[in-house]
mmCIF file of C-alpha atoms in Angstrom:
data_model
loop_
_atom_site.group_PDB
_atom_site.id
_atom_site.type_symbol
_atom_site.label_atom_id
_atom_site.label_comp_id
_atom_site.label_asym_id
_atom_site.label_seq_id
_atom_site.Cartn_x
_atom_site.Cartn_y
_atom_site.Cartn_z
ATOM 1 C CA UNK A 211 134.545 124.966 -33.125
ATOM 2 C CA UNK A 212 135.267 121.442 -32.153
ATOM 3 C CA UNK A 213 138.316 121.106 -30.142
ATOM 4 C CA UNK A 214 138.294 117.064 -30.342
ATOM 5 C CA UNK A 215 138.277 117.842 -33.678
ATOM 6 C CA UNK A 216 141.878 120.508 -33.804
ATOM 7 C CA UNK A 217 143.637 117.161 -31.751
ATOM 8 C CA UNK A 218 142.751 115.123 -34.424
ATOM 9 C CA UNK A 219 143.913 117.734 -37.066
ATOM 10 C CA UNK A 220 146.953 118.376 -35.047
ATOM 11 C CA UNK A 221 148.051 114.378 -34.844
ATOM 12 C CA UNK A 222 147.516 113.970 -38.459
ATOM 13 C CA UNK A 223 148.868 117.104 -39.566
ATOM 14 C CA UNK A 224 152.223 117.496 -37.495
ATOM 15 C CA UNK A 225 154.211 116.240 -40.540
ATOM 16 C CA UNK A 226 156.351 113.434 -41.942
ATOM 17 C CA UNK A 227 158.565 113.040 -38.132
ATOM 18 C CA UNK A 228 156.065 114.081 -35.833
ATOM 19 C CA UNK A 229 152.708 112.753 -37.517
ATOM 20 C CA UNK A 230 150.253 110.314 -36.364
ATOM 21 C CA UNK A 231 147.772 108.295 -38.042
ATOM 22 C CA UNK A 232 144.223 108.100 -36.288
ATOM 23 C CA UNK A 233 143.037 104.972 -34.651
ATOM 24 C CA UNK A 234 139.989 103.166 -36.344
ATOM 25 C CA UNK A 235 137.603 105.049 -33.541
ATOM 26 C CA UNK A 236 139.133 108.293 -34.060
ATOM 27 C CA UNK A 237 138.672 108.047 -37.723
ATOM 28 C CA UNK A 238 134.674 107.180 -37.624
ATOM 29 C CA UNK A 239 134.470 110.201 -35.278
ATOM 30 C CA UNK A 240 136.060 112.756 -37.633
ATOM 31 C CA UNK A 241 133.983 111.514 -40.281
ATOM 32 C CA UNK A 242 131.059 112.099 -38.874
ATOM 33 C CA UNK A 243 131.768 115.436 -37.236
ATOM 34 C CA UNK A 244 132.514 116.499 -40.744
ATOM 35 C CA UNK A 245 128.906 114.692 -42.142
ATOM 36 C CA UNK A 246 127.311 116.438 -39.125
ATOM 37 C CA UNK A 247 129.002 119.545 -39.637
ATOM 38 C CA UNK A 248 130.179 119.708 -36.058
ATOM 39 C CA UNK A 249 133.842 120.399 -37.696
ATOM 40 C CA UNK A 250 134.057 123.973 -39.408
ATOM 41 C CA UNK A 251 134.063 124.353 -42.748
ATOM 42 C CA UNK A 252 138.664 125.508 -42.342
ATOM 43 C CA UNK A 253 138.900 122.083 -40.000
ATOM 44 C CA UNK A 254 136.443 119.810 -42.402
ATOM 45 C CA UNK A 255 139.363 121.477 -46.183
ATOM 46 C CA UNK A 256 142.251 121.271 -43.675
ATOM 47 C CA UNK A 257 141.188 117.335 -43.051
ATOM 48 C CA UNK A 258 140.983 116.721 -46.669
ATOM 49 C CA UNK A 259 143.747 118.086 -48.106
ATOM 50 C CA UNK A 260 146.053 116.462 -45.031
ATOM 51 C CA UNK A 261 144.779 113.565 -45.669
ATOM 52 C CA UNK A 262 145.313 113.520 -49.465
ATOM 53 C CA UNK A 263 149.229 114.237 -48.738
ATOM 54 C CA UNK A 264 149.274 111.901 -45.711
ATOM 55 C CA UNK A 265 147.741 109.400 -47.716
ATOM 56 C CA UNK A 266 144.624 107.805 -45.170
ATOM 57 C CA UNK A 267 145.797 103.555 -44.011
ATOM 58 C CA UNK A 268 143.433 101.153 -43.890
ATOM 59 C CA UNK A 269 142.389 101.127 -40.176
ATOM 60 C CA UNK A 270 141.293 105.001 -40.960
ATOM 61 C CA UNK A 271 139.376 104.105 -43.888
ATOM 62 C CA UNK A 272 137.620 101.503 -42.086
ATOM 63 C CA UNK A 273 136.649 104.167 -39.601
ATOM 64 C CA UNK A 274 135.248 106.504 -42.366
ATOM 65 C CA UNK A 275 133.212 103.365 -43.505
ATOM 66 C CA UNK A 276 131.833 102.698 -40.582
ATOM 67 C CA UNK A 277 130.843 106.198 -40.128
ATOM 68 C CA UNK A 278 129.139 105.969 -43.796
ATOM 69 C CA UNK A 279 127.403 102.934 -42.534
ATOM 70 C CA UNK A 280 125.791 104.292 -39.088
ATOM 71 C CA UNK A 281 124.741 107.704 -40.768
ATOM 72 C CA UNK A 282 124.302 106.417 -44.513
ATOM 73 C CA UNK A 283 121.632 104.765 -46.255
ATOM 74 C CA UNK A 284 121.637 100.854 -45.897
ATOM 75 C CA UNK A 285 119.315 98.885 -48.308
ATOM 76 C CA UNK A 286 117.953 95.432 -46.868
ATOM 77 C CA UNK A 287 119.732 92.712 -48.872
ATOM 78 C CA UNK A 288 118.933 89.846 -45.994
ATOM 79 C CA UNK A 289 115.750 88.514 -47.226
ATOM 80 C CA UNK A 290 116.469 88.735 -51.067
ATOM 81 C CA UNK A 291 115.783 86.090 -52.617
ATOM 82 C CA UNK A 292 117.928 85.961 -55.325
ATOM 83 C CA UNK A 293 120.039 82.531 -56.413
ATOM 84 C CA UNK A 294 123.564 85.033 -56.226
ATOM 85 C CA UNK A 295 124.800 87.546 -54.100
ATOM 86 C CA UNK A 296 124.403 91.601 -54.259
ATOM 87 C CA UNK A 297 127.024 92.576 -56.423
ATOM 88 C CA UNK A 298 127.985 96.915 -55.619
ATOM 89 C CA UNK A 299 129.390 98.336 -58.607
ATOM 90 C CA UNK A 300 132.099 100.840 -56.908
ATOM 91 C CA UNK A 301 132.782 103.466 -59.553
ATOM 92 C CA UNK A 302 133.754 107.301 -59.255
ATOM 93 C CA UNK A 303 131.743 109.773 -58.591
ATOM 94 C CA UNK A 304 133.397 112.321 -60.632
ATOM 95 C CA UNK A 305 132.663 110.004 -63.297
ATOM 96 C CA UNK A 306 134.310 109.687 -67.042
ATOM 97 C CA UNK A 307 135.745 111.743 -69.467
ATOM 98 C CA UNK A 308 137.972 110.180 -71.754
ATOM 99 C CA UNK A 309 136.628 107.029 -72.543
ATOM 100 C CA UNK A 310 133.165 105.253 -72.911
ATOM 101 C CA UNK A 311 131.627 103.699 -69.753
ATOM 102 C CA UNK A 312 129.651 100.459 -70.337
ATOM 103 C CA UNK A 313 129.124 100.195 -66.222
ATOM 104 C CA UNK A 314 125.651 100.336 -66.752
ATOM 105 C CA UNK A 315 124.989 97.671 -69.723
ATOM 106 C CA UNK A 316 127.370 95.443 -67.322
ATOM 107 C CA UNK A 317 125.021 96.084 -64.312
ATOM 108 C CA UNK A 318 121.692 95.382 -66.866
ATOM 109 C CA UNK A 319 123.805 92.158 -67.955
ATOM 110 C CA UNK A 320 123.824 90.728 -64.202
ATOM 111 C CA UNK A 321 120.404 92.013 -63.764
ATOM 112 C CA UNK A 322 118.997 90.204 -66.362
ATOM 113 C CA UNK A 323 120.720 86.985 -65.382
ATOM 114 C CA UNK A 324 119.579 87.289 -62.114
ATOM 115 C CA UNK A 325 122.328 88.772 -60.130
ATOM 116 C CA UNK A 326 121.366 91.840 -58.322
ATOM 117 C CA UNK A 327 123.006 95.076 -58.555
ATOM 118 C CA UNK A 328 123.538 98.172 -56.744
ATOM 119 C CA UNK A 329 124.859 101.213 -58.002
ATOM 120 C CA UNK A 330 125.497 104.669 -56.404
ATOM 121 C CA UNK A 331 126.774 108.139 -57.048
ATOM 122 C CA UNK A 332 125.948 111.651 -57.400
ATOM 123 C CA UNK A 333 125.573 114.093 -60.012
ATOM 124 C CA UNK A 334 128.405 115.764 -62.120
ATOM 125 C CA UNK A 335 131.688 116.994 -59.499
ATOM 126 C CA UNK A 336 134.724 117.679 -58.883
ATOM 127 C CA UNK A 337 137.815 117.625 -59.566
ATOM 128 C CA UNK A 338 136.861 115.709 -63.064
ATOM 129 C CA UNK A 339 133.647 116.301 -63.511
ATOM 130 C CA UNK A 340 132.957 113.755 -65.826
ATOM 131 C CA UNK A 341 130.053 111.773 -67.110
ATOM 132 C CA UNK A 342 128.427 110.445 -63.944
ATOM 133 C CA UNK A 343 126.044 107.349 -63.868
ATOM 134 C CA UNK A 344 122.980 109.159 -62.640
ATOM 135 C CA UNK A 345 123.316 110.529 -66.155
ATOM 136 C CA UNK A 346 123.562 107.655 -68.268
ATOM 137 C CA UNK A 347 120.722 105.925 -66.614
ATOM 138 C CA UNK A 348 118.440 109.259 -67.639
ATOM 139 C CA UNK A 349 119.491 109.112 -71.212
ATOM 140 C CA UNK A 350 118.034 105.440 -70.622
ATOM 141 C CA UNK A 351 114.903 106.598 -69.538
ATOM 142 C CA UNK A 352 115.890 105.425 -66.198
ATOM 143 C CA UNK A 353 115.728 108.696 -63.378
ATOM 144 C CA UNK A 354 116.400 107.080 -60.183
ATOM 145 C CA UNK A 355 117.211 110.665 -58.712
ATOM 146 C CA UNK A 356 113.311 111.100 -57.604
ATOM 147 C CA UNK A 357 113.370 107.881 -56.123
ATOM 148 C CA UNK A 358 112.964 107.595 -52.237
ATOM 149 C CA UNK A 359 115.329 105.139 -50.079
ATOM 150 C CA UNK A 360 111.840 102.862 -49.809
ATOM 151 C CA UNK A 361 111.442 102.760 -53.529
ATOM 152 C CA UNK A 362 115.152 102.078 -54.456
ATOM 153 C CA UNK A 363 114.777 98.997 -51.898
ATOM 154 C CA UNK A 364 111.406 97.971 -53.813
ATOM 155 C CA UNK A 365 113.125 98.690 -57.167
ATOM 156 C CA UNK A 366 115.914 96.246 -55.981
ATOM 157 C CA UNK A 367 113.582 93.584 -54.937
ATOM 158 C CA UNK A 368 111.603 93.663 -58.039
ATOM 159 C CA UNK A 369 114.156 93.949 -60.791
ATOM 160 C CA UNK A 370 116.932 92.933 -59.019
ATOM 161 C CA UNK A 371 119.126 96.492 -59.712
ATOM 162 C CA UNK A 372 119.010 99.929 -57.979
ATOM 163 C CA UNK A 373 120.431 103.263 -57.288
ATOM 164 C CA UNK A 374 121.623 104.850 -54.640
ATOM 165 C CA UNK A 375 121.444 108.733 -55.524
ATOM 166 C CA UNK A 376 123.786 110.464 -52.960
ATOM 167 C CA UNK A 377 121.952 114.148 -53.237
ATOM 168 C CA UNK A 378 118.502 112.090 -52.283
ATOM 169 C CA UNK A 379 119.402 109.365 -49.989
ATOM 170 C CA UNK A 380 123.033 110.798 -48.200
ATOM 171 C CA UNK A 381 122.601 114.157 -48.418
ATOM 172 C CA UNK A 382 124.908 114.111 -45.413
ATOM 173 C CA UNK A 383 127.900 112.643 -47.428
ATOM 174 C CA UNK A 384 127.170 115.320 -50.770
ATOM 175 C CA UNK A 385 127.274 118.152 -48.549
ATOM 176 C CA UNK A 386 131.110 117.979 -48.770
ATOM 177 C CA UNK A 387 131.490 117.283 -52.402
ATOM 178 C CA UNK A 388 131.786 121.304 -52.510
ATOM 179 C CA UNK A 389 135.107 120.567 -50.922
ATOM 180 C CA UNK A 390 136.327 118.805 -53.417
ATOM 181 C CA UNK A 391 136.448 121.722 -55.725
ATOM 182 C CA UNK A 392 137.550 123.755 -53.104
ATOM 183 C CA UNK A 393 140.529 122.006 -52.025
ATOM 184 C CA UNK A 394 141.369 121.280 -56.027
ATOM 185 C CA UNK A 395 141.836 117.601 -54.911
ATOM 186 C CA UNK A 396 140.344 114.159 -54.830
ATOM 187 C CA UNK A 397 140.571 113.941 -51.465
ATOM 188 C CA UNK A 398 139.731 110.463 -49.416
ATOM 189 C CA UNK A 399 136.121 110.561 -49.785
ATOM 190 C CA UNK A 400 136.665 109.584 -53.394
ATOM 191 C CA UNK A 401 138.295 106.443 -52.089
ATOM 192 C CA UNK A 402 135.659 105.611 -49.767
ATOM 193 C CA UNK A 403 133.399 105.507 -52.389
ATOM 194 C CA UNK A 404 134.828 103.051 -54.156
ATOM 195 C CA UNK A 405 134.774 100.930 -50.999
ATOM 196 C CA UNK A 406 131.150 101.551 -49.833
ATOM 197 C CA UNK A 407 127.993 99.037 -49.430
ATOM 198 C CA UNK A 408 125.188 100.965 -48.448
ATOM 199 C CA UNK A 409 123.266 97.679 -47.683
ATOM 200 C CA UNK A 410 122.138 95.991 -44.231
ATOM 201 C CA UNK A 411 124.844 93.342 -43.986
ATOM 202 C CA UNK A 412 128.273 92.320 -45.445
ATOM 203 C CA UNK A 413 127.541 89.482 -47.110
ATOM 204 C CA UNK A 414 127.413 91.095 -50.625
ATOM 205 C CA UNK A 415 130.080 90.963 -53.533
ATOM 206 C CA UNK A 416 131.961 94.400 -54.360
ATOM 207 C CA UNK A 417 133.784 95.428 -56.672
ATOM 208 C CA UNK A 418 136.644 98.520 -56.577
ATOM 209 C CA UNK A 419 138.286 100.117 -59.431
ATOM 210 C CA UNK A 420 141.137 101.629 -59.110
ATOM 211 C CA UNK A 421 144.114 103.632 -61.047
ATOM 212 C CA UNK A 422 146.768 103.366 -59.151
ATOM 213 C CA UNK A 423 148.643 99.682 -57.509
ATOM 214 C CA UNK A 424 148.652 100.921 -53.692
ATOM 215 C CA UNK A 425 144.912 101.622 -53.517
ATOM 216 C CA UNK A 426 144.402 98.124 -54.490
ATOM 217 C CA UNK A 427 146.304 97.151 -51.089
ATOM 218 C CA UNK A 428 144.059 99.665 -49.313
ATOM 219 C CA UNK A 429 141.423 98.274 -50.766
ATOM 220 C CA UNK A 430 142.627 94.421 -49.480
ATOM 221 C CA UNK A 431 143.467 95.741 -46.034
ATOM 222 C CA UNK A 432 140.524 97.854 -45.653
ATOM 223 C CA UNK A 433 138.017 94.983 -46.452
ATOM 224 C CA UNK A 434 140.004 92.673 -44.422
ATOM 225 C CA UNK A 435 139.058 94.888 -41.432
ATOM 226 C CA UNK A 436 135.346 95.401 -41.631
ATOM 227 C CA UNK A 437 134.961 91.266 -42.341
ATOM 228 C CA UNK A 438 133.996 91.598 -46.324
ATOM 229 C CA UNK A 439 135.486 88.907 -47.474
ATOM 230 C CA UNK A 440 133.982 88.542 -51.229
ATOM 231 C CA UNK A 441 135.316 91.264 -53.031
ATOM 232 C CA UNK A 442 136.800 92.205 -56.752
ATOM 233 C CA UNK A 443 139.684 94.864 -57.752
ATOM 234 C CA UNK A 444 140.075 95.817 -61.143
ATOM 235 C CA UNK A 445 142.847 98.212 -62.317
ATOM 236 C CA UNK A 446 139.632 99.510 -64.776
ATOM 237 C CA UNK A 447 139.402 102.301 -67.272
ATOM 238 C CA UNK A 448 139.360 105.819 -65.632
ATOM 239 C CA UNK A 449 139.982 103.832 -62.210
ATOM 240 C CA UNK A 450 136.117 102.388 -62.682
ATOM 241 C CA UNK A 451 134.754 98.550 -62.968
ATOM 242 C CA UNK A 452 135.439 98.503 -66.646
ATOM 243 C CA UNK A 453 137.870 96.115 -67.929
ATOM 244 C CA UNK A 454 140.005 97.549 -70.464
ATOM 245 C CA UNK A 455 140.073 96.404 -74.379
ATOM 246 C CA UNK A 456 143.290 98.099 -75.083
ATOM 247 C CA UNK A 457 145.815 96.365 -72.397
ATOM 248 C CA UNK A 458 145.721 93.310 -70.111
ATOM 249 C CA UNK A 459 143.043 93.958 -67.622
ATOM 250 C CA UNK A 460 144.761 93.335 -63.650
ATOM 251 C CA UNK A 461 141.902 92.198 -61.505
ATOM 252 C CA UNK A 462 142.145 90.496 -57.932
ATOM 253 C CA UNK A 463 139.513 88.099 -56.528
ATOM 254 C CA UNK A 464 139.008 88.013 -53.169
ATOM 255 C CA UNK A 465 136.209 84.785 -52.270
ATOM 256 C CA UNK A 466 135.438 82.716 -49.206
ATOM 257 C CA UNK A 467 136.088 79.293 -48.744
ATOM 258 C CA UNK A 468 138.360 78.568 -51.374
ATOM 259 C CA UNK A 469 141.787 78.253 -51.557
ATOM 260 C CA UNK A 470 143.923 80.496 -52.027
ATOM 261 C CA UNK A 471 141.068 83.210 -50.698
ATOM 262 C CA UNK A 472 143.350 85.715 -52.762
ATOM 263 C CA UNK A 473 143.820 85.464 -56.566
ATOM 264 C CA UNK A 474 145.484 87.907 -58.969
ATOM 265 C CA UNK A 475 144.182 87.282 -62.801
ATOM 266 C CA UNK A 476 145.615 88.703 -65.689
ATOM 267 C CA UNK A 477 142.925 88.928 -68.148
ATOM 268 C CA UNK A 478 144.131 89.383 -71.882
ATOM 269 C CA UNK A 479 140.935 90.720 -74.024
ATOM 270 C CA UNK A 480 143.113 89.343 -77.593
ATOM 271 C CA UNK A 481 142.547 85.515 -76.213
ATOM 272 C CA UNK A 482 139.069 86.319 -76.270
ATOM 273 C CA UNK A 483 139.333 87.910 -79.616
ATOM 274 C CA UNK A 484 137.732 91.155 -78.089
ATOM 275 C CA UNK A 485 140.842 93.334 -78.317
ATOM 276 C CA UNK A 486 141.051 96.735 -79.312
ATOM 277 C CA UNK A 487 141.701 100.583 -78.730
ATOM 278 C CA UNK A 488 139.480 102.013 -75.581
ATOM 279 C CA UNK A 489 136.180 103.359 -77.104
ATOM 280 C CA UNK A 490 136.336 107.203 -76.595
ATOM 281 C CA UNK A 491 133.953 109.339 -75.150
ATOM 282 C CA UNK A 492 132.549 112.222 -77.591
ATOM 283 C CA UNK A 493 129.604 113.080 -75.984
ATOM 284 C CA UNK A 494 126.565 112.053 -73.853
ATOM 285 C CA UNK A 495 124.454 111.532 -76.222
ATOM 286 C CA UNK A 496 126.511 109.730 -78.668
ATOM 287 C CA UNK A 497 127.480 107.090 -75.794
ATOM 288 C CA UNK A 498 123.872 107.026 -75.039
ATOM 289 C CA UNK A 499 123.098 106.112 -79.161
ATOM 290 C CA UNK A 500 125.581 103.169 -78.811
ATOM 291 C CA UNK A 501 124.175 101.690 -75.833
ATOM 292 C CA UNK A 502 120.420 102.232 -77.598
ATOM 293 C CA UNK A 503 122.069 99.990 -80.607
ATOM 294 C CA UNK A 504 123.812 97.370 -78.410
ATOM 295 C CA UNK A 505 120.080 96.864 -76.612
ATOM 296 C CA UNK A 506 119.029 96.233 -80.090
ATOM 297 C CA UNK A 507 121.523 94.013 -80.864
ATOM 298 C CA UNK A 508 123.276 96.257 -83.109
ATOM 299 C CA UNK A 509 126.738 95.701 -83.508
ATOM 300 C CA UNK A 510 129.159 98.865 -83.246
ATOM 301 C CA UNK A 511 132.417 99.459 -81.710
ATOM 302 C CA UNK A 512 130.912 99.329 -78.331
ATOM 303 C CA UNK A 513 129.758 95.713 -78.828
ATOM 304 C CA UNK A 514 132.595 93.917 -77.778
ATOM 305 C CA UNK A 515 133.428 96.181 -74.684
ATOM 306 C CA UNK A 516 130.095 95.410 -73.617
ATOM 307 C CA UNK A 517 130.220 91.474 -74.167
ATOM 308 C CA UNK A 518 133.863 91.432 -72.744
ATOM 309 C CA UNK A 519 132.625 93.223 -69.468
ATOM 310 C CA UNK A 520 129.491 91.675 -69.390
ATOM 311 C CA UNK A 521 130.959 88.143 -69.618
ATOM 312 C CA UNK A 522 133.712 88.656 -67.078
ATOM 313 C CA UNK A 523 131.333 89.615 -64.505
ATOM 314 C CA UNK A 524 129.026 87.015 -65.284
ATOM 315 C CA UNK A 525 131.711 84.786 -64.609
ATOM 316 C CA UNK A 526 132.968 86.112 -61.880
ATOM 317 C CA UNK A 527 129.737 86.298 -59.872
ATOM 318 C CA UNK A 528 129.086 82.340 -60.223
ATOM 319 C CA UNK A 529 126.238 82.312 -63.212
ATOM 320 C CA UNK A 530 129.028 80.266 -65.418
ATOM 321 C CA UNK A 531 131.732 78.393 -64.566
ATOM 322 C CA UNK A 532 134.157 79.448 -67.459
ATOM 323 C CA UNK A 533 134.862 82.965 -69.223
ATOM 324 C CA UNK A 534 134.517 81.080 -73.021
ATOM 325 C CA UNK A 535 130.429 80.185 -71.701
ATOM 326 C CA UNK A 536 129.885 83.684 -69.892
ATOM 327 C CA UNK A 537 131.132 85.618 -72.789
ATOM 328 C CA UNK A 538 128.810 83.511 -75.190
ATOM 329 C CA UNK A 539 126.116 83.813 -73.004
ATOM 330 C CA UNK A 540 126.212 87.970 -72.504
ATOM 331 C CA UNK A 541 126.437 87.918 -76.490
ATOM 332 C CA UNK A 542 123.242 86.060 -76.491
ATOM 333 C CA UNK A 543 121.507 88.344 -73.881
ATOM 334 C CA UNK A 544 122.546 91.431 -75.470
ATOM 335 C CA UNK A 545 121.256 90.561 -78.785
ATOM 336 C CA UNK A 546 118.257 88.394 -78.433
ATOM 337 C CA UNK A 547 116.963 91.558 -76.587
ATOM 338 C CA UNK A 548 116.907 90.626 -72.693
ATOM 339 C CA UNK A 549 118.730 93.124 -71.678
ATOM 340 C CA UNK A 550 116.648 95.491 -73.456
ATOM 341 C CA UNK A 551 113.631 93.719 -71.798
ATOM 342 C CA UNK A 552 115.328 94.278 -68.322
ATOM 343 C CA UNK A 553 115.838 97.874 -69.280
ATOM 344 C CA UNK A 554 112.332 98.324 -70.345
ATOM 345 C CA UNK A 555 111.103 96.587 -66.790
ATOM 346 C CA UNK A 556 113.152 98.773 -64.644
ATOM 347 C CA UNK A 557 111.748 101.765 -66.570
ATOM 348 C CA UNK A 558 108.562 100.892 -66.177
ATOM 349 C CA UNK A 559 108.647 100.239 -62.532
ATOM 350 C CA UNK A 560 110.779 103.991 -61.828
ATOM 351 C CA UNK A 561 108.051 105.344 -64.167
ATOM 352 C CA UNK A 562 105.550 103.818 -61.508
ATOM 353 C CA UNK A 563 106.967 104.466 -58.230
ATOM 354 C CA UNK A 564 107.605 108.315 -59.490
ATOM 355 C CA UNK A 565 103.757 108.728 -60.347
#
């Protein structure tokens, strides 16, 4: 049993009046002990539930992410030749259960337009056990789960899109997934995954979805501590990056070299004739069928959702100067088959690496 880890537990678990927060260095050390199994299962479970109750503060989140950087996989983005910064889409690992996800289509639209995209996640996991991104990609004919990290790097360089698959590329973090079920609540790890950029530098654009407003403040302060200046926060569908059609989208934009650096955006989908009810998630099979129709340019209930999200991110990533133009471009890329062609390119590249 780690006596040092026990001291960390005592520090954060002493109650409202006497408990204290960890320093950034202590949080990094605690995360390292959990990932390397130097803390016991009892200690790890206690740490995660205590942090769930007290809520981790930005300096603790920053420290934990420091350890992710130290021990986790890193894609080399320093020598990429794309015209736009890499965009990392931070989506809850426990997936979607109520609303149809469109993150995969958004990523394909961005890659088609020349914006490199990194996604990350694992298999179905607690506490929601919703539909994960890896399963959606497999349904579209792309199985990232068998690629080595080198393969994933080459895929990014060649196609502008790749996926970090937790069980294969970051097994140290994947072994902590079981604790989510055992403690019955989403631990602070579920917040880390929304801010993590598995990259060689902080010169990326991170998109972080959230549900509860205080989480956005944690995002902003944590990114500031870690010197990430280019990020977007989205009060999205089920905490994802997907903008809702049924309500005003609440978006935070932080960009370097502009005044004000932080901007609050309230986006009304009805202003662009793209409002409506959020598309329900009935089954994985139906979702894949809806996506295939969109990629073939066939209108369906999900088409406007895909255009709305794709257009917003084309504008946010700097491909288009205004949102109206970006929405038009997203529709054109879909209906003229260019996004479908990008999917075929990625599928062929993944198959080649696996053979």
